[in-house]
Tab-separated table of C-alpha atoms and ligand atoms in Angstrom:
chain	number	residue	atom	x	y	z
A	252	MET	CA	-20.785	29.243	-64.927
A	253	ALA	CA	-19.377	29.997	-61.502
A	254	THR	CA	-18.165	33.509	-60.748
A	255	SER	CA	-14.701	33.622	-59.382
A	256	PRO	CA	-14.565	34.170	-55.617
A	257	ILE	CA	-12.398	37.236	-56.216
A	258	VAL	CA	-15.082	38.944	-58.293
A	259	THR	CA	-17.674	38.092	-55.665
A	260	ALA	CA	-15.453	39.562	-52.978
A	261	ILE	CA	-14.984	42.756	-54.994
A	262	ILE	CA	-18.721	43.140	-55.548
A	263	TYR	CA	-19.498	42.680	-51.855
A	264	THR	CA	-16.760	45.083	-50.833
A	265	ALA	CA	-18.061	47.703	-53.241
A	266	LEU	CA	-21.587	47.253	-51.893
A	267	ALA	CA	-20.340	47.569	-48.341
A	268	ILE	CA	-18.475	50.784	-49.135
A	269	LEU	CA	-21.526	52.254	-50.865
A	270	LEU	CA	-23.658	51.376	-47.850
A	271	LEU	CA	-21.143	52.978	-45.487
A	272	LEU	CA	-21.004	56.125	-47.598
A	273	PHE	CA	-24.781	56.284	-47.629
A	274	LEU	CA	-25.036	55.813	-43.854
A	275	SER	CA	-22.387	58.383	-43.028
A	276	SER	CA	-23.794	60.997	-45.379
A	277	SER	CA	-27.272	60.607	-43.923
A	278	ASN	CA	-25.777	61.161	-40.477
A	279	GLN	CA	-24.401	64.577	-41.354
A	280	PRO	CA	-26.270	67.429	-39.701
A	281	HIS	CA	-28.032	69.588	-42.253
A	282	SER	CA	-26.371	72.749	-41.135
A	283	ARG	CA	-28.017	74.858	-43.783
A	284	HIS	CA	-31.335	74.169	-42.155
A	285	ARG	CA	-30.234	75.181	-38.704
A	286	ARG	CA	-30.320	78.592	-37.184
A	287	LEU	CA	-28.556	79.399	-33.938
A	288	LYS	CA	-30.885	81.015	-31.487
A	289	LEU	CA	-30.662	83.145	-28.410
A	290	ARG	CA	-32.679	82.364	-25.332
A	291	PRO	CA	-35.596	84.548	-24.479
A	292	PRO	CA	-34.776	86.493	-21.322
A	293	PRO	CA	-36.134	84.804	-18.189
A	294	SER	CA	-39.538	86.251	-17.407
A	295	SER	CA	-38.845	86.470	-13.686
A	296	SER	CA	-36.423	85.293	-11.061
A	297	SER	CA	-38.882	82.569	-10.103
A	298	ASP	CA	-38.551	80.944	-13.505
A	299	ARG	CA	-38.202	77.324	-12.610
A	300	HIS	CA	-37.753	76.118	-16.164
A	301	ARG	CA	-34.132	76.935	-16.237
A	302	PRO	CA	-32.794	77.711	-19.690
A	303	PRO	CA	-29.477	76.125	-20.608
A	304	ILE	CA	-26.208	77.787	-19.649
A	305	PRO	CA	-24.679	79.265	-22.803
A	306	PHE	CA	-21.550	77.473	-23.881
A	307	ASP	CA	-19.910	80.475	-25.498
A	308	PRO	CA	-19.055	83.632	-23.487
A	309	ILE	CA	-20.000	85.730	-26.545
A	310	ILE	CA	-23.519	84.293	-26.504
A	311	SER	CA	-23.654	84.796	-22.753
A	312	ASN	CA	-22.690	88.467	-23.177
A	313	ILE	CA	-25.289	89.096	-25.861
A	314	GLU	CA	-27.984	87.501	-23.738
A	315	GLN	CA	-26.894	89.440	-20.687
A	316	LYS	CA	-27.039	92.761	-22.517
A	317	ARG	CA	-30.495	91.961	-23.746
A	318	GLU	CA	-31.616	90.985	-20.284
A	319	ASP	CA	-30.121	94.177	-18.843
A	320	ARG	CA	-32.114	96.291	-21.251
A	321	GLN	CA	-35.322	94.537	-20.359
A	322	TRP	CA	-34.459	94.975	-16.708
A	323	GLU	CA	-33.860	98.702	-17.172
A	324	ARG	CA	-37.167	99.050	-18.917
A	325	THR	CA	-38.966	97.204	-16.145
A	326	HIS	CA	-37.364	99.046	-13.281
A	327	PHE	CA	-36.516	102.511	-14.545
A	328	HIS	CA	-38.947	103.303	-17.328
A	329	LEU	CA	-42.266	102.324	-15.868
A	330	ASP	CA	-42.902	105.274	-13.595
A	331	SER	CA	-41.576	107.953	-15.918
A	332	ASP	CA	-42.524	109.545	-19.193
A	333	GLY	CA	-39.703	107.751	-20.930
A	334	ASP	CA	-36.908	110.308	-20.459
A	335	ASP	CA	-35.600	108.660	-17.322
A	336	HIS	CA	-33.137	106.276	-18.938
A	337	ALA	CA	-30.297	104.826	-17.001
A	338	PRO	CA	-27.253	106.965	-17.696
A	339	GLY	CA	-25.122	106.003	-20.643
A	340	HIS	CA	-27.711	103.750	-22.239
A	341	GLU	CA	-29.592	104.593	-25.379
A	342	ALA	CA	-33.044	103.114	-25.430
A	343	GLN	CA	-33.266	100.648	-28.264
A	344	PRO	CA	-36.140	98.528	-29.403
A	345	GLU	CA	-35.772	95.043	-27.980
A	346	TRP	CA	-36.825	93.476	-31.253
A	347	GLU	CA	-34.080	95.159	-33.229
A	348	ASP	CA	-31.387	94.124	-30.737
A	349	PHE	CA	-32.600	90.599	-30.830
A	350	MET	CA	-32.600	90.377	-34.613
A	351	ASP	CA	-29.214	92.059	-34.965
A	352	ALA	CA	-27.608	89.717	-32.486
A	353	GLU	CA	-29.182	86.642	-34.012
A	354	ASP	CA	-28.129	87.680	-37.493
A	355	TYR	CA	-24.627	88.198	-36.171
A	356	ILE	CA	-24.296	84.732	-34.646
A	357	ASN	CA	-25.776	83.149	-37.762
A	358	ASP	CA	-23.381	84.938	-40.086
A	359	GLU	CA	-20.644	82.374	-40.737
A	360	GLU	CA	-18.176	85.063	-41.746
A	361	ARG	CA	-18.548	86.991	-38.504
A	362	PHE	CA	-19.408	84.203	-36.083
A	363	ASN	CA	-17.698	81.021	-37.205
A	364	VAL	CA	-18.808	78.229	-34.888
A	365	THR	CA	-15.936	75.921	-35.872
A	366	HIS	CA	-13.471	78.658	-35.159
A	367	ARG	CA	-15.142	79.502	-31.833
A	368	ILE	CA	-14.899	75.890	-30.685
A	369	GLN	CA	-11.214	75.776	-31.718
A	370	LEU	CA	-10.628	78.913	-29.679
A	371	LEU	CA	-12.532	77.771	-26.602
A	372	PHE	CA	-11.285	74.187	-26.466
A	373	PRO	CA	-7.896	74.996	-24.836
A	374	LYS	CA	-9.738	77.051	-22.207
A	375	ILE	CA	-11.919	74.058	-21.339
A	376	ASP	CA	-9.209	71.407	-21.534
A	377	VAL	CA	-7.179	72.632	-18.574
A	378	ALA	CA	-7.194	69.996	-15.852
A	379	PRO	CA	-5.047	68.505	-17.248
A	380	ALA	CA	-4.463	69.963	-20.724
A	381	ASP	CA	-4.308	66.577	-22.455
A	382	GLY	CA	-6.249	67.125	-25.668
A	383	PHE	CA	-9.484	65.839	-24.143
A	384	ALA	CA	-12.366	67.714	-22.568
A	385	SER	CA	-13.525	65.509	-19.710
A	386	ALA	CA	-16.970	65.589	-18.099
A	387	ASP	CA	-15.492	67.473	-15.140
A	388	GLU	CA	-13.751	70.017	-17.339
A	389	LEU	CA	-16.945	70.642	-19.292
A	390	ALA	CA	-18.964	70.946	-16.090
A	391	GLU	CA	-16.463	73.414	-14.638
A	392	TRP	CA	-16.597	75.461	-17.839
A	393	ASN	CA	-20.399	75.611	-17.687
A	394	PHE	CA	-20.245	76.395	-13.989
A	395	GLN	CA	-17.910	79.361	-14.445
A	396	ILE	CA	-20.168	80.865	-17.109
A	397	ALA	CA	-23.241	80.272	-14.950
A	398	LEU	CA	-21.553	81.854	-11.923
A	399	ARG	CA	-20.698	84.947	-13.910
A	400	GLU	CA	-24.309	85.279	-15.042
A	401	VAL	CA	-25.652	84.768	-11.535
A	402	MET	CA	-23.257	87.342	-10.095
A	403	HIS	CA	-24.209	89.795	-12.796
A	404	ARG	CA	-27.905	89.425	-11.961
A	405	THR	CA	-27.158	89.766	-8.277
A	406	SER	CA	-25.359	93.049	-8.798
A	407	ARG	CA	-28.364	94.302	-10.749
A	408	ASP	CA	-30.672	93.175	-7.958
A	409	MET	CA	-28.419	94.891	-5.501
A	410	GLU	CA	-28.914	98.214	-7.317
A	411	LEU	CA	-32.639	97.817	-6.737
A	412	HIS	CA	-32.525	96.898	-3.096
A	413	ASP	CA	-29.654	98.989	-1.852
A	414	LYS	CA	-31.875	102.010	-1.304
A	415	ASN	CA	-29.272	104.241	0.347
A	416	LYS	CA	-26.611	103.265	-2.225
A	417	ASP	CA	-23.933	102.397	0.304
A	418	GLY	CA	-23.025	99.156	-1.464
A	419	PHE	CA	-24.733	96.988	1.146
A	420	VAL	CA	-28.207	95.598	1.611
A	421	ALA	CA	-29.673	95.914	5.088
A	422	LEU	CA	-32.593	93.719	6.109
A	423	GLY	CA	-34.894	96.734	6.172
A	424	GLU	CA	-33.938	97.648	2.616
A	425	TYR	CA	-34.978	94.331	1.209
A	426	ASP	CA	-38.508	93.845	-0.088
A	427	PRO	CA	-39.214	90.174	-0.494
A	428	PRO	CA	-40.029	89.381	-4.135
A	429	SER	CA	-43.690	88.739	-4.855
A	430	TRP	CA	-43.104	85.069	-5.606
A	431	SER	CA	-41.853	84.377	-2.089
A	432	ARG	CA	-45.172	85.547	-0.664
A	433	ARG	CA	-47.689	84.261	-3.123
A	434	ASP	CA	-49.591	81.067	-2.445
A	435	ASP	CA	-48.746	79.126	-5.507
A	436	GLU	CA	-51.035	76.234	-6.351
A	437	ASP	CA	-47.902	74.171	-6.890
A	438	ASN	CA	-46.999	74.312	-3.227
A	439	THR	CA	-45.112	71.025	-3.399
A	440	SER	CA	-42.180	72.983	-4.739
A	441	SER	CA	-39.774	73.513	-1.932
A	442	SER	CA	-38.957	77.121	-2.841
A	443	TYR	CA	-42.428	78.188	-1.852
A	444	ASN	CA	-43.853	78.757	1.563
A	445	MET	CA	-40.467	78.630	3.184
A	446	GLY	CA	-39.081	81.005	5.730
A	447	TRP	CA	-37.195	82.884	3.076
A	448	TRP	CA	-36.510	86.564	3.370
A	449	LYS	CA	-36.774	86.402	7.124
A	450	GLU	CA	-34.275	87.610	9.661
A	451	ASP	CA	-32.565	84.261	10.282
A	452	HIS	CA	-32.092	83.809	6.528
A	453	PHE	CA	-30.524	87.260	6.451
A	454	ASN	CA	-28.371	86.572	9.485
A	455	ALA	CA	-27.122	83.258	8.099
A	456	SER	CA	-25.993	85.091	4.949
A	457	ASP	CA	-24.283	87.840	6.912
A	458	VAL	CA	-20.907	86.128	7.335
A	459	ASP	CA	-19.184	88.934	9.190
A	460	GLY	CA	-22.289	89.688	11.268
A	461	ASN	CA	-22.229	93.438	10.645
A	462	GLY	CA	-25.952	93.550	9.845
A	463	LEU	CA	-25.270	94.376	6.182
A	464	LEU	CA	-24.882	92.148	3.141
A	465	ASN	CA	-22.159	92.974	0.620
A	466	LEU	CA	-22.352	91.660	-2.933
A	467	THR	CA	-20.975	88.206	-2.066
A	468	GLU	CA	-23.235	87.823	0.942
A	469	PHE	CA	-26.248	89.106	-0.967
A	470	ASN	CA	-25.562	86.622	-3.757
A	471	ASP	CA	-25.447	83.836	-1.168
A	472	PHE	CA	-28.674	85.164	0.322
A	473	LEU	CA	-30.390	84.901	-3.078
A	474	HIS	CA	-28.800	81.558	-3.963
A	475	PRO	CA	-28.221	79.687	-0.708
A	476	ALA	CA	-27.837	76.295	-2.396
A	477	ASP	CA	-24.827	77.596	-4.345
A	478	SER	CA	-23.236	79.057	-1.275
A	479	THR	CA	-20.253	77.573	0.484
A	480	ASN	CA	-21.321	79.354	3.652
A	481	PRO	CA	-22.015	76.531	6.154
A	482	LYS	CA	-24.438	78.697	8.157
A	483	LEU	CA	-26.633	79.118	5.084
A	484	ILE	CA	-26.579	75.427	4.202
A	485	GLN	CA	-27.562	74.669	7.777
A	486	TRP	CA	-30.373	77.228	7.547
A	487	LEU	CA	-31.594	75.634	4.316
A	488	CYS	CA	-31.726	72.184	5.940
A	489	LYS	CA	-33.520	73.607	8.948
A	490	GLU	CA	-36.143	75.211	6.690
A	491	GLU	CA	-36.623	71.983	4.748
A	492	ILE	CA	-37.326	70.156	7.977
A	493	ARG	CA	-39.538	72.871	9.481
A	494	GLU	CA	-41.702	72.712	6.355
A	495	ARG	CA	-42.433	68.985	6.665
A	496	ASP	CA	-42.100	68.433	10.363
A	497	GLN	CA	-45.721	67.762	11.247
A	498	ASP	CA	-45.111	66.733	14.846
A	499	LYS	CA	-42.694	69.651	15.355
A	500	ASP	CA	-39.903	67.576	16.889
A	501	GLY	CA	-37.246	69.224	14.708
A	502	LYS	CA	-36.523	66.136	12.632
A	503	LEU	CA	-38.215	64.013	9.993
A	504	ASP	CA	-39.506	60.497	10.546
A	505	PHE	CA	-39.990	58.209	7.559
A	506	GLN	CA	-43.610	59.236	6.919
A	507	GLU	CA	-42.759	62.935	6.990
A	508	PHE	CA	-39.843	62.261	4.676
A	509	PHE	CA	-41.873	60.112	2.292
A	510	ARG	CA	-44.890	62.404	2.067
A	511	GLY	CA	-43.087	65.710	2.039
A	512	LEU	CA	-39.606	65.361	0.682
A	513	PHE	CA	-38.849	62.190	-1.194
A	514	ASP	CA	-40.429	63.189	-4.505
A	515	SER	CA	-38.534	66.469	-4.557
A	516	ILE	CA	-35.138	64.809	-4.361
A	517	ARG	CA	-34.051	64.842	-7.954
A	518	ASN	CA	-31.683	62.492	-9.654
A	519	TYR	CA	-30.513	60.764	-6.563
A	520	ASP	CA	-28.849	57.700	-8.030
A	521	GLU	CA	-29.953	55.132	-5.508
A	522	VAL	CA	-33.571	56.084	-6.125
A	523	HIS	CA	-33.601	54.559	-9.568
A	524	ASN	CA	-33.145	50.949	-8.659
A	525	GLU	CA	-35.254	48.899	-11.014
A	526	SER	CA	-35.086	45.768	-8.915
A	527	ASP	CA	-37.083	47.407	-6.145
A	528	THR	CA	-40.713	46.767	-6.836
A	529	SER	CA	-42.637	48.105	-3.867
A	530	GLU	CA	-43.571	51.758	-3.979
A	531	THR	CA	-41.889	52.818	-0.767
A	532	ALA	CA	-38.784	50.641	-1.122
A	533	PRO	CA	-36.629	53.263	-2.879
A	534	ALA	CA	-37.683	55.860	-0.322
A	535	LYS	CA	-36.894	53.474	2.546
A	536	LYS	CA	-33.483	52.759	1.116
A	537	LEU	CA	-32.667	56.444	0.688
A	538	PHE	CA	-33.980	57.200	4.157
A	539	GLN	CA	-31.719	54.519	5.626
A	540	ASP	CA	-28.753	55.793	3.634
A	541	LEU	CA	-29.300	59.291	4.940
A	542	ASP	CA	-30.039	58.297	8.517
A	543	LYS	CA	-26.400	57.888	9.436
A	544	ASP	CA	-26.964	57.389	13.176
A	545	ASN	CA	-29.827	54.938	12.531
A	546	ASP	CA	-32.153	56.623	15.008
A	547	GLY	CA	-35.083	56.505	12.583
A	548	PHE	CA	-35.079	60.271	12.054
A	549	LEU	CA	-33.401	62.644	9.652
A	550	SER	CA	-31.713	65.568	11.334
A	551	GLU	CA	-30.581	68.844	9.765
A	552	ASP	CA	-27.052	67.492	9.455
A	553	GLU	CA	-28.203	64.264	7.848
A	554	LEU	CA	-30.211	66.194	5.255
A	555	LYS	CA	-27.102	68.027	4.030
A	556	ALA	CA	-26.170	65.063	1.798
A	557	VAL	CA	-29.174	65.696	-0.469
A	558	ILE	CA	-29.676	69.441	-0.107
A	559	GLY	CA	-28.091	69.896	-3.546
A	560	ASN	CA	-30.697	67.557	-5.027
A	561	LEU	CA	-33.531	69.426	-3.321
A	562	HIS	CA	-32.296	72.812	-4.405
A	563	PRO	CA	-30.482	72.156	-7.634
A	564	SER	CA	-27.501	74.451	-7.632
A	565	GLU	CA	-25.556	75.859	-10.536
A	566	HIS	CA	-23.177	72.941	-10.009
A	567	TYR	CA	-26.050	70.568	-10.613
A	568	TYR	CA	-27.101	72.225	-13.878
A	569	ALA	CA	-23.510	72.610	-15.072
A	570	LYS	CA	-22.932	68.898	-14.532
A	571	GLN	CA	-26.242	67.944	-16.116
A	572	GLN	CA	-25.371	69.949	-19.211
A	573	ALA	CA	-21.867	68.490	-19.419
A	574	ASP	CA	-23.303	64.969	-19.209
A	575	TYR	CA	-25.767	65.808	-21.952
A	576	ALA	CA	-23.001	67.146	-24.218
A	577	LEU	CA	-20.988	63.986	-23.636
A	578	SER	CA	-23.934	61.726	-24.366
A	579	GLN	CA	-24.482	63.523	-27.686
A	580	ALA	CA	-20.992	64.252	-28.967
A	581	ASP	CA	-18.764	61.473	-27.635
A	582	THR	CA	-18.598	59.512	-30.869
A	583	ASP	CA	-16.026	56.949	-29.741
A	584	LYS	CA	-17.653	56.557	-26.288
A	585	ASP	CA	-14.448	57.004	-24.334
A	586	GLY	CA	-16.112	59.328	-21.844
A	587	ARG	CA	-14.402	62.530	-23.008
A	588	LEU	CA	-14.471	64.842	-25.999
A	589	THR	CA	-11.776	65.672	-28.487
A	590	LEU	CA	-11.722	68.948	-30.383
A	591	THR	CA	-12.821	67.036	-33.489
A	592	GLU	CA	-15.806	65.490	-31.722
A	593	MET	CA	-16.874	68.918	-30.539
A	594	ILE	CA	-16.493	70.513	-33.968
A	595	GLU	CA	-18.508	67.691	-35.496
A	596	HIS	CA	-21.396	68.354	-33.080
A	597	PRO	CA	-21.649	72.140	-32.867
A	598	TYR	CA	-25.381	72.096	-32.162
A	599	VAL	CA	-24.864	70.192	-28.949
A	600	PHE	CA	-23.079	73.308	-27.665
A	601	TYR	CA	-24.880	76.022	-29.592
A	602	SER	CA	-28.617	75.618	-29.325
A	603	SER	CA	-30.400	75.942	-32.590
A	604	ILE	CA	-33.723	75.602	-34.252
A	605	PHE	CA	-34.518	73.565	-37.297
A	606	ASN	CA	-35.803	75.497	-40.243
A	607	ASP	CA	-36.722	72.365	-42.123
A	608	GLU	CA	-40.420	73.088	-42.198
A	609	ASP	CA	-39.728	76.420	-43.859
A	610	ASP	CA	-37.463	75.978	-46.860
A	611	ASP	CA	-38.076	79.553	-47.960
A	612	ASP	CA	-35.560	80.621	-45.331
A	613	ASP	CA	-32.728	79.338	-47.480
A	614	PHE	CA	-34.065	81.334	-50.369
A	615	HIS	CA	-34.087	84.531	-48.314
A	616	ASP	CA	-30.620	83.827	-46.991
A	617	GLU	CA	-29.197	84.329	-50.477
A	618	PHE	CA	-30.314	87.927	-50.422
A	619	ARG	CA	-28.997	88.905	-47.025
B	72	NAG	C1	-14.465	78.838	-40.105
B	72	NAG	O1	-13.299	78.521	-39.376
B	72	NAG	C2	-12.631	77.368	-39.837
B	72	NAG	C3	-11.497	77.061	-38.888
B	72	NAG	O2	-10.916	78.211	-38.363
B	72	NAG	C4	-12.166	77.598	-41.268
B	72	NAG	O3	-11.511	76.445	-41.732
B	72	NAG	C5	-13.378	77.912	-42.126
B	72	NAG	O4	-12.956	78.218	-43.432
B	72	NAG	C6	-14.143	79.094	-41.563
B	72	NAG	N1	-15.376	79.285	-42.330
B	72	NAG	C7	-15.742	80.486	-42.810
B	72	NAG	C8	-17.027	80.519	-43.563
B	72	NAG	O5	-15.098	81.493	-42.618
B	73	NAG	C1	-51.151	72.789	-1.069
B	73	NAG	O1	-52.297	73.387	-1.633
B	73	NAG	C2	-53.461	72.553	-1.574
B	73	NAG	C3	-54.603	73.254	-2.306
B	73	NAG	O2	-54.400	74.641	-2.392
B	73	NAG	C4	-53.814	72.294	-0.097
B	73	NAG	O3	-54.948	71.443	-0.010
B	73	NAG	C5	-52.618	71.623	0.579
B	73	NAG	O4	-52.873	71.464	1.953
B	73	NAG	C6	-51.371	72.478	0.399
B	73	NAG	N1	-50.210	71.751	0.942
B	73	NAG	C7	-49.314	72.330	1.720
B	73	NAG	C8	-48.163	71.460	2.127
B	73	NAG	O5	-49.415	73.494	2.096
B	74	NAG	C1	-29.867	88.628	13.649
B	74	NAG	O1	-28.675	89.292	14.041
B	74	NAG	C2	-28.890	90.470	14.828
B	74	NAG	C3	-27.548	91.083	15.105
B	74	NAG	O2	-26.873	91.373	13.923
B	74	NAG	C4	-29.637	90.120	16.110
B	74	NAG	O3	-29.931	91.298	16.827
B	74	NAG	C5	-30.935	89.404	15.771
B	74	NAG	O4	-31.572	88.951	16.964
B	74	NAG	C6	-30.655	88.199	14.879
B	74	NAG	N1	-31.940	87.611	14.494
B	74	NAG	C7	-32.190	86.310	14.450
B	74	NAG	C8	-33.548	85.886	14.046
B	74	NAG	O5	-31.335	85.481	14.721
B	75	NAG	C1	-18.110	90.414	1.606
B	75	NAG	O1	-17.814	90.075	2.933
B	75	NAG	C2	-17.283	88.767	3.104
B	75	NAG	C3	-17.181	88.486	4.579
B	75	NAG	O2	-16.579	89.527	5.278
B	75	NAG	C4	-15.943	88.680	2.372
B	75	NAG	O3	-15.399	87.389	2.504
B	75	NAG	C5	-16.147	89.010	0.911
B	75	NAG	O4	-14.930	89.013	0.220
B	75	NAG	C6	-16.853	90.361	0.752
B	75	NAG	N1	-17.196	90.519	-0.637
B	75	NAG	C7	-17.006	91.670	-1.301
B	75	NAG	C8	-17.452	91.722	-2.733
B	75	NAG	O5	-16.509	92.654	-0.774
B	76	NAG	C1	-31.010	47.532	-5.954
B	76	NAG	O1	-31.669	47.100	-4.784
B	76	NAG	C2	-31.416	45.741	-4.441
B	76	NAG	C3	-32.285	45.380	-3.248
B	76	NAG	O2	-32.388	46.454	-2.337
B	76	NAG	C4	-29.916	45.572	-4.153
B	76	NAG	O3	-29.631	44.225	-3.851
B	76	NAG	C5	-29.130	45.992	-5.375
B	76	NAG	O4	-27.749	45.942	-5.112
B	76	NAG	C6	-29.500	47.420	-5.785
B	76	NAG	N1	-28.837	47.742	-7.035
B	76	NAG	C7	-28.191	48.880	-7.206
B	76	NAG	C8	-27.593	49.090	-8.542
B	76	NAG	O5	-28.104	49.744	-6.336
């Protein structure tokens, strides 16, 4: 007996729908097993494993407060008997702050991630406000948050170094941080062994040439790669060359470039060309690209094109993070995010830990 083609069609359709339902339900994030987490404060300014830029200004503020407290403890409490607190701040145990804040952001009633994303979306989608968060808009959002954090740290650093409290840092007031002096075994890193914290670094930062750095200039001094000050960028290029310039002619030939610099240039697109098989071919190509006047040497000016890859700036990290968010949340692969796509992937924006290995956590949650 032959089944009617209609019945067959119905059976197959039903099976297909069941399969789809199964697939989509297994794709849902298990939000009950996630816990939003705060970053541990950076252990020092030389921390090269850069933690992600927080997506949400509230998270950024919590982390900043926590970092400030640790900073106060480090710099104001060490040489006293404990009664020398910075004015207006109650000393509080770090652990308690941390737990309180983490409980707060994991309390759906008080910190509703969906609602936060709804609130933030129009602030991200501004150029133009078209209902889509583009890669550039996301990168700019990250960048603005990162800039705020960097500036905040700089003003804290300024408090330390501005010994006479006139609001400026003079060269004599500045003690180079220990990491700029130490001989790190990883001396391939370009931040080390450079002429940092020397007078020409100071002078390049001192835009108005009055021998004093104000907050903006001091921030540029600490973060030259993020600066728009052309004198500082030039100084950075000069230092990069001085470091590797074995024959001291003030420029890099291919060997100096290949041995000293090439590996440190991160994420330069042309480098990753699979069709090049020989080991030096990508380096040769990049060298030729950079050597605009084709004289066989890289000058300070020619190095400017990759200085941002050598010293990843906040722009670099902001972009990297935006690209990551897109790669994870852009369900329809149109190269931009809608509010819905963002709400459906909250953990791309709010970092979290899985609690899967510890199911007891859910049990305890009931009693909070
Ligand atoms: C979180 O916010 C969304 C949108 O504003 C709302 O629909 C949802 O009910 C809220 N959840 C809780 C637990 O308050
Ligand atoms: C880096 O350190 C190693 C061992 O400490 C040393 O042999 C090498 O010459 C150093 N390289 C530079 C560029 O200073
Ligand atoms: C830095 O600038 C001061 C004047 O503000 C000048 O006296 C000094 O020679 C300069 N130093 C260097 C290394 O350029
Ligand atoms: C610091 O000085 C520079 C150069 O004169 C100026 O452009 C900048 O606005 C000043 N920054 C602050 C915070 O006063
Ligand atoms: C990779 O390198 C080869 C040979 O140098 C070149 O022909 C090709 O266009 C390059 N591909 C890309 C994507 O840059």
